[in-house]
Short mmCIF file of C-alpha atoms in Angstrom, two decimals:
data_model
loop_
_atom_site.label_atom_id
_atom_site.label_comp_id
_atom_site.label_asym_id
_atom_site.label_seq_id
_atom_site.Cartn_x
_atom_site.Cartn_y
_atom_site.Cartn_z
CA UNK A 1 -3.32 19.09 1.60
CA UNK A 2 -5.51 18.89 -1.13
CA UNK A 3 -6.66 15.42 -2.33
CA UNK A 4 -4.83 14.45 -5.32
CA UNK A 5 -6.84 13.26 -8.43
CA UNK A 6 -5.62 10.25 -10.56
CA UNK A 7 -3.28 11.71 -13.06
CA UNK A 8 -2.05 14.38 -10.71
CA UNK A 9 -0.38 12.45 -8.03
CA UNK A 10 3.12 12.10 -7.63
CA UNK A 11 2.92 8.25 -8.16
CA UNK A 12 1.54 8.86 -11.52
CA UNK A 13 4.07 11.43 -12.52
CA UNK A 14 6.80 8.78 -10.92
CA UNK A 15 5.59 5.89 -13.01
CA UNK A 16 5.05 8.05 -16.10
CA UNK A 17 6.67 5.93 -19.36
CA UNK A 18 7.73 7.76 -22.49
CA UNK A 19 7.48 5.79 -26.01
CA UNK A 20 10.86 5.42 -27.36
CA UNK A 21 10.15 3.39 -30.62
CA UNK A 22 7.41 0.04 -30.48
CA UNK A 23 7.46 -1.71 -27.36
CA UNK A 24 10.12 0.45 -26.17
CA UNK A 25 9.51 2.99 -23.32
CA UNK A 26 12.04 5.60 -21.27
CA UNK A 27 11.40 6.14 -17.37
CA UNK A 28 13.26 7.54 -14.49
CA UNK A 29 13.32 5.97 -11.46
CA UNK A 30 12.23 8.12 -8.90
CA UNK A 31 14.56 8.62 -5.32
CA UNK A 32 11.42 9.22 -3.32
CA UNK A 33 10.07 5.37 -3.36
CA UNK A 34 13.60 3.99 -1.83
CA UNK A 35 14.13 2.06 1.11
CA UNK A 36 17.58 1.68 2.23
CA UNK A 37 19.05 2.45 -1.18
CA UNK A 38 17.19 0.46 -3.22
CA UNK A 39 13.87 1.51 -5.26
CA UNK A 40 10.75 0.01 -3.89
CA UNK A 41 9.67 -3.60 -5.58
CA UNK A 42 5.95 -2.47 -5.77
CA UNK A 43 6.38 0.92 -7.70
CA UNK A 44 8.84 -0.84 -10.01
CA UNK A 45 5.88 -3.44 -10.68
CA UNK A 46 3.76 -0.25 -10.87
CA UNK A 47 6.11 1.33 -13.40
CA UNK A 48 6.37 -1.78 -15.49
CA UNK A 49 2.59 -2.26 -15.28
CA UNK A 50 2.41 1.06 -16.76
CA UNK A 51 3.84 0.32 -19.96
CA UNK A 52 2.69 -3.03 -20.18
CA UNK A 53 -0.93 -1.39 -20.00
CA UNK A 54 0.07 0.84 -22.73
CA UNK A 55 1.41 -1.69 -25.43
CA UNK A 56 -1.00 -4.31 -25.18
CA UNK A 57 -4.38 -3.91 -26.07
CA UNK A 58 -6.52 -4.08 -22.66
CA UNK A 59 -5.22 -1.51 -20.00
CA UNK A 60 -6.66 -3.74 -16.65
CA UNK A 61 -3.75 -5.64 -14.81
CA UNK A 62 -5.45 -9.24 -13.95
CA UNK A 63 -1.94 -10.95 -12.48
CA UNK A 64 1.52 -9.74 -12.88
CA UNK A 65 4.35 -11.85 -11.78
CA UNK A 66 7.89 -10.39 -11.94
CA UNK A 67 11.44 -11.77 -10.93
CA UNK A 68 14.06 -9.12 -9.58
CA UNK A 69 17.13 -9.88 -10.66
CA UNK A 70 19.42 -6.93 -9.62
CA UNK A 71 18.96 -4.11 -7.17
CA UNK A 72 17.11 -1.23 -9.36
CA UNK A 73 18.86 2.20 -8.11
CA UNK A 74 17.25 5.92 -8.67
CA UNK A 75 18.03 7.21 -12.35
CA UNK A 76 17.63 6.50 -16.24
CA UNK A 77 15.70 2.93 -17.24
CA UNK A 78 14.46 1.81 -19.95
CA UNK A 79 11.71 -0.81 -20.56
CA UNK A 80 11.22 -3.22 -23.14
CA UNK A 81 7.97 -4.91 -23.77
CA UNK A 82 6.67 -7.38 -25.65
CA UNK A 83 2.62 -8.53 -26.59
CA UNK A 84 2.96 -12.24 -26.34
CA UNK A 85 -0.98 -12.89 -27.10
CA UNK A 86 -3.61 -10.57 -27.77
CA UNK A 87 -6.94 -12.28 -27.57
CA UNK A 88 -10.30 -10.95 -26.97
CA UNK A 89 -10.76 -10.99 -23.32
CA UNK A 90 -7.09 -11.28 -22.34
CA UNK A 91 -3.74 -10.34 -23.47
CA UNK A 92 -0.59 -11.49 -22.50
CA UNK A 93 2.87 -9.19 -22.40
CA UNK A 94 6.18 -9.45 -21.03
CA UNK A 95 8.55 -6.51 -19.99
CA UNK A 96 12.10 -5.85 -18.69
CA UNK A 97 13.51 -3.31 -17.09
CA UNK A 98 17.14 -2.22 -17.62
CA UNK A 99 19.56 0.26 -16.51
CA UNK A 100 22.95 1.32 -17.38
CA UNK A 101 26.04 -0.60 -15.68
CA UNK A 102 29.23 1.29 -14.44
CA UNK A 103 30.87 0.09 -17.73
CA UNK A 104 28.00 1.46 -19.57
CA UNK A 105 26.33 -2.05 -20.63
CA UNK A 106 22.68 -2.85 -19.94
CA UNK A 107 22.11 -4.46 -16.90
CA UNK A 108 18.43 -6.22 -16.75
CA UNK A 109 16.88 -5.30 -13.13
CA UNK A 110 13.27 -6.74 -13.32
CA UNK A 111 11.29 -9.03 -15.72
CA UNK A 112 7.66 -9.67 -15.42
CA UNK A 113 5.10 -11.58 -17.56
CA UNK A 114 1.41 -10.14 -17.22
CA UNK A 115 -2.53 -10.77 -18.64
CA UNK A 116 -4.32 -7.47 -19.27
CA UNK A 117 -8.29 -7.68 -19.47
CA UNK A 118 -10.91 -5.40 -18.53
CA UNK A 119 -12.22 -5.13 -14.96
CA UNK A 120 -15.37 -3.66 -15.60
CA UNK A 121 -16.37 -6.14 -17.65
CA UNK A 122 -15.88 -9.29 -14.98
CA UNK A 123 -19.65 -10.63 -13.87
CA UNK A 124 -20.23 -9.62 -10.65
CA UNK A 125 -20.51 -12.97 -9.26
CA UNK A 126 -18.53 -13.62 -5.87
CA UNK A 127 -18.24 -17.27 -3.42
CA UNK A 128 -15.28 -16.59 -1.27
CA UNK A 129 -15.18 -17.42 2.29
CA UNK A 130 -12.18 -15.05 2.66
CA UNK A 131 -12.78 -12.00 4.82
CA UNK A 132 -11.62 -8.50 5.72
CA UNK A 133 -9.12 -8.46 8.48
CA UNK A 134 -10.29 -6.78 11.53
CA UNK A 135 -8.43 -3.62 12.25
CA UNK A 136 -9.04 -1.09 14.92
CA UNK A 137 -9.94 2.23 13.74
CA UNK A 138 -7.69 4.29 11.74
CA UNK A 139 -6.87 7.06 14.41
CA UNK A 140 -6.07 4.14 16.76
CA UNK A 141 -3.67 2.32 14.48
CA UNK A 142 0.27 4.02 14.49
CA UNK A 143 1.95 5.86 11.43
CA UNK A 144 5.40 5.82 10.87
CA UNK A 145 6.34 8.93 13.05
CA UNK A 146 4.67 7.11 15.92
CA UNK A 147 7.97 4.79 16.88
CA UNK A 148 11.45 4.94 15.70
CA UNK A 149 12.80 3.63 12.49
CA UNK A 150 14.20 -0.13 12.21
CA UNK A 151 16.63 0.02 9.13
CA UNK A 152 18.98 2.53 8.45
CA UNK A 153 19.52 4.42 5.68
CA UNK A 154 17.09 6.15 3.36
CA UNK A 155 13.51 5.66 3.92
CA UNK A 156 12.03 8.35 1.40
CA UNK A 157 8.94 6.17 0.39
CA UNK A 158 7.02 6.21 3.63
CA UNK A 159 6.77 10.09 2.90
CA UNK A 160 4.60 9.41 0.01
CA UNK A 161 2.30 6.65 1.89
CA UNK A 162 -0.29 6.87 4.42
CA UNK A 163 0.09 3.68 6.30
CA UNK A 164 -1.47 3.10 9.97
CA UNK A 165 -0.50 -0.20 11.57
CA UNK A 166 -2.52 -2.17 13.62
CA UNK A 167 -0.74 -2.28 17.21
CA UNK A 168 -0.92 -5.91 17.59
CA UNK A 169 1.82 -6.27 14.62
CA UNK A 170 4.08 -3.27 15.56
CA UNK A 171 5.94 -5.10 18.66
CA UNK A 172 9.10 -5.08 16.45
CA UNK A 173 9.12 -1.26 16.68
CA UNK A 174 9.76 -1.05 20.58
CA UNK A 175 11.71 -4.41 20.71
CA UNK A 176 9.27 -6.82 21.48
CA UNK A 177 8.20 -8.75 18.32
CA UNK A 178 5.49 -11.40 18.68
CA UNK A 179 7.18 -14.01 16.93
CA UNK A 180 4.13 -14.14 14.52
CA UNK A 181 4.67 -13.33 10.44
CA UNK A 182 1.99 -10.93 10.44
CA UNK A 183 1.29 -7.48 9.16
CA UNK A 184 -1.85 -5.19 9.17
CA UNK A 185 -2.66 -1.65 8.51
CA UNK A 186 -4.87 0.87 6.62
CA UNK A 187 -3.06 2.32 3.55
CA UNK A 188 -3.20 5.10 1.28
CA UNK A 189 -0.87 7.23 -0.83
CA UNK A 190 0.19 10.22 1.68
CA UNK A 191 -1.20 13.28 -1.24
CA UNK A 192 -4.89 11.59 -0.71
CA UNK A 193 -5.08 10.21 -4.65
CA UNK A 194 -7.50 7.13 -4.69
CA UNK A 195 -6.49 3.56 -5.49
CA UNK A 196 -6.78 2.26 -9.08
CA UNK A 197 -5.86 -0.76 -10.45
CA UNK A 198 -2.13 0.08 -11.23
CA UNK A 199 -1.56 1.38 -7.68
CA UNK A 200 -2.75 -1.80 -6.11
CA UNK A 201 0.61 -3.20 -7.77
CA UNK A 202 2.46 -0.79 -5.27
CA UNK A 203 -0.17 -1.47 -2.16
CA UNK A 204 1.08 -5.04 -1.97
CA UNK A 205 4.55 -4.58 -1.41
CA UNK A 206 4.52 -1.40 0.62
CA UNK A 207 4.25 -2.62 4.38
CA UNK A 208 7.11 -3.25 6.19
CA UNK A 209 7.97 -6.88 6.03
CA UNK A 210 6.56 -9.53 8.20
CA UNK A 211 10.35 -10.74 8.98
CA UNK A 212 10.09 -7.57 11.55
CA UNK A 213 7.52 -9.45 13.65
CA UNK A 214 9.76 -12.44 13.59
CA UNK A 215 12.22 -10.38 15.06
CA UNK A 216 14.87 -9.86 12.41
CA UNK A 217 15.59 -6.42 11.39
CA UNK A 218 17.06 -5.64 7.91
CA UNK A 219 16.46 -5.57 4.42
CA UNK A 220 14.03 -8.24 2.79
CA UNK A 221 14.75 -8.03 -0.76
CA UNK A 222 11.83 -9.72 -3.00
CA UNK A 223 13.01 -12.44 -5.37
CA UNK A 224 9.57 -13.03 -6.84
CA UNK A 225 6.35 -11.38 -6.48
CA UNK A 226 2.97 -12.31 -8.07
CA UNK A 227 -0.47 -10.01 -7.99
CA UNK A 228 -3.73 -11.00 -9.12
CA UNK A 229 -6.08 -7.59 -9.44
CA UNK A 230 -9.50 -8.85 -8.12
CA UNK A 231 -11.57 -5.85 -9.15
CA UNK A 232 -11.25 -2.08 -9.38
CA UNK A 233 -10.95 -0.61 -5.95
CA UNK A 234 -13.86 2.07 -4.28
CA UNK A 235 -12.43 5.38 -2.97
CA UNK A 236 -11.32 5.48 0.21
CA UNK A 237 -8.53 3.42 2.55
CA UNK A 238 -7.48 0.39 1.86
CA UNK A 239 -6.98 -2.77 4.53
CA UNK A 240 -3.97 -4.77 4.02
CA UNK A 241 -3.30 -8.00 5.60
CA UNK A 242 0.12 -9.88 5.12
CA UNK A 243 1.49 -13.06 6.98
CA UNK A 244 3.85 -15.42 6.48
CA UNK A 245 3.58 -18.89 7.43
CA UNK A 246 7.23 -20.47 6.73
CA UNK A 247 10.60 -19.08 6.99
CA UNK A 248 13.47 -21.98 5.96
CA UNK A 249 16.28 -21.98 4.27
CA UNK A 250 16.97 -18.15 4.27
CA UNK A 251 13.79 -17.56 2.12
CA UNK A 252 10.09 -16.64 3.19
CA UNK A 253 6.93 -16.17 1.65
CA UNK A 254 4.46 -12.97 2.02
CA UNK A 255 0.77 -13.53 1.48
CA UNK A 256 -1.16 -10.26 0.71
CA UNK A 257 -4.58 -9.18 0.92
CA UNK A 258 -6.11 -6.01 0.01
CA UNK A 259 -9.48 -4.80 0.74
CA UNK A 260 -11.52 -2.00 -0.59
CA UNK A 261 -13.53 0.72 1.44
CA UNK A 262 -16.73 -1.70 0.11
CA UNK A 263 -15.37 -4.63 1.74
CA UNK A 264 -14.07 -6.44 -1.41
CA UNK A 265 -11.21 -8.40 -2.10
CA UNK A 266 -9.07 -6.27 -4.62
CA UNK A 267 -6.06 -7.50 -5.15
CA UNK A 268 -3.85 -10.52 -3.51
CA UNK A 269 -0.34 -11.50 -3.75
CA UNK A 270 2.50 -13.65 -2.81
CA UNK A 271 6.05 -13.59 -2.49
CA UNK A 272 9.32 -15.05 -1.91
CA UNK A 273 12.18 -12.98 -0.38
CA UNK A 274 15.10 -13.35 1.07
CA UNK A 275 15.51 -13.32 5.20
CA UNK A 276 17.61 -10.28 6.50
CA UNK A 277 21.25 -11.59 6.54
CA UNK A 278 21.24 -11.37 10.37
CA UNK A 279 19.10 -14.50 10.17
CA UNK A 280 21.35 -17.50 10.51
CA UNK A 281 20.27 -21.26 10.74
CA UNK A 282 19.66 -21.17 14.63
CA UNK A 283 17.63 -17.83 13.75
CA UNK A 284 15.52 -19.29 11.20
CA UNK A 285 14.16 -21.88 13.26
CA UNK A 286 13.49 -20.17 16.84
CA UNK A 287 11.98 -17.37 14.92
CA UNK A 288 9.65 -19.45 13.40
CA UNK A 289 5.78 -18.01 13.05
CA UNK A 290 3.41 -19.35 15.75
CA UNK A 291 -0.04 -19.79 14.72
#
């Protein structure tokens, strides 16, 4: 398969928005980015991120916070944006995505508040104690075709992603979860499109949920997701590490780090998600991550 360039990728086509009026955009949620019956939250974040990048005077997402209100489904959608503040180096806006319910009324699916700027204008100074995750070589990690599906229903999104998971985090695929809330792997788009700030909004929510390694199977719907884009990624595969330290009250957090081929931390995120419904109070206690 020839490598898709930015703008020619299926990701770009499926996150395209069409201006209808100032601050209003039409979109089509593609069935190609679904898991079970719902549209993936990272794909939705990228879709709204594209609309905000058009509506705001700055084009690069710096921080994007989203609340997922109702499950999105493939089909037509409308995005409404508002410029909250337009500054010299940062601009802030909000956006909401709506779909029509069975009664013809609009239903809000997701609401976003975000700040945008120019990543190329940031200083080069880096002071960090963070380190890239240690992963086996790409060809020693496991792809989606190397094991059985643990979620019944649509997994169309896996056909559009090139994910190779660290074997240490895929015990769930053979019925032997580690009990640790960890997921690590190599990440790219299946058509070879290189990462950019917009696609990083997808990356942070694209790996299997950490709840699988806690022994919990099923849908783990996102309640809230905040993503920070730190710099423009270099070409090449990304390394992604996601950890959960606490599952309690039917909710868990996932902290993600994304590193580029140059060894730079290019994105971070934290999300709050509902644990799979199969997790009762006893499961939550017995499946606590071990550190």
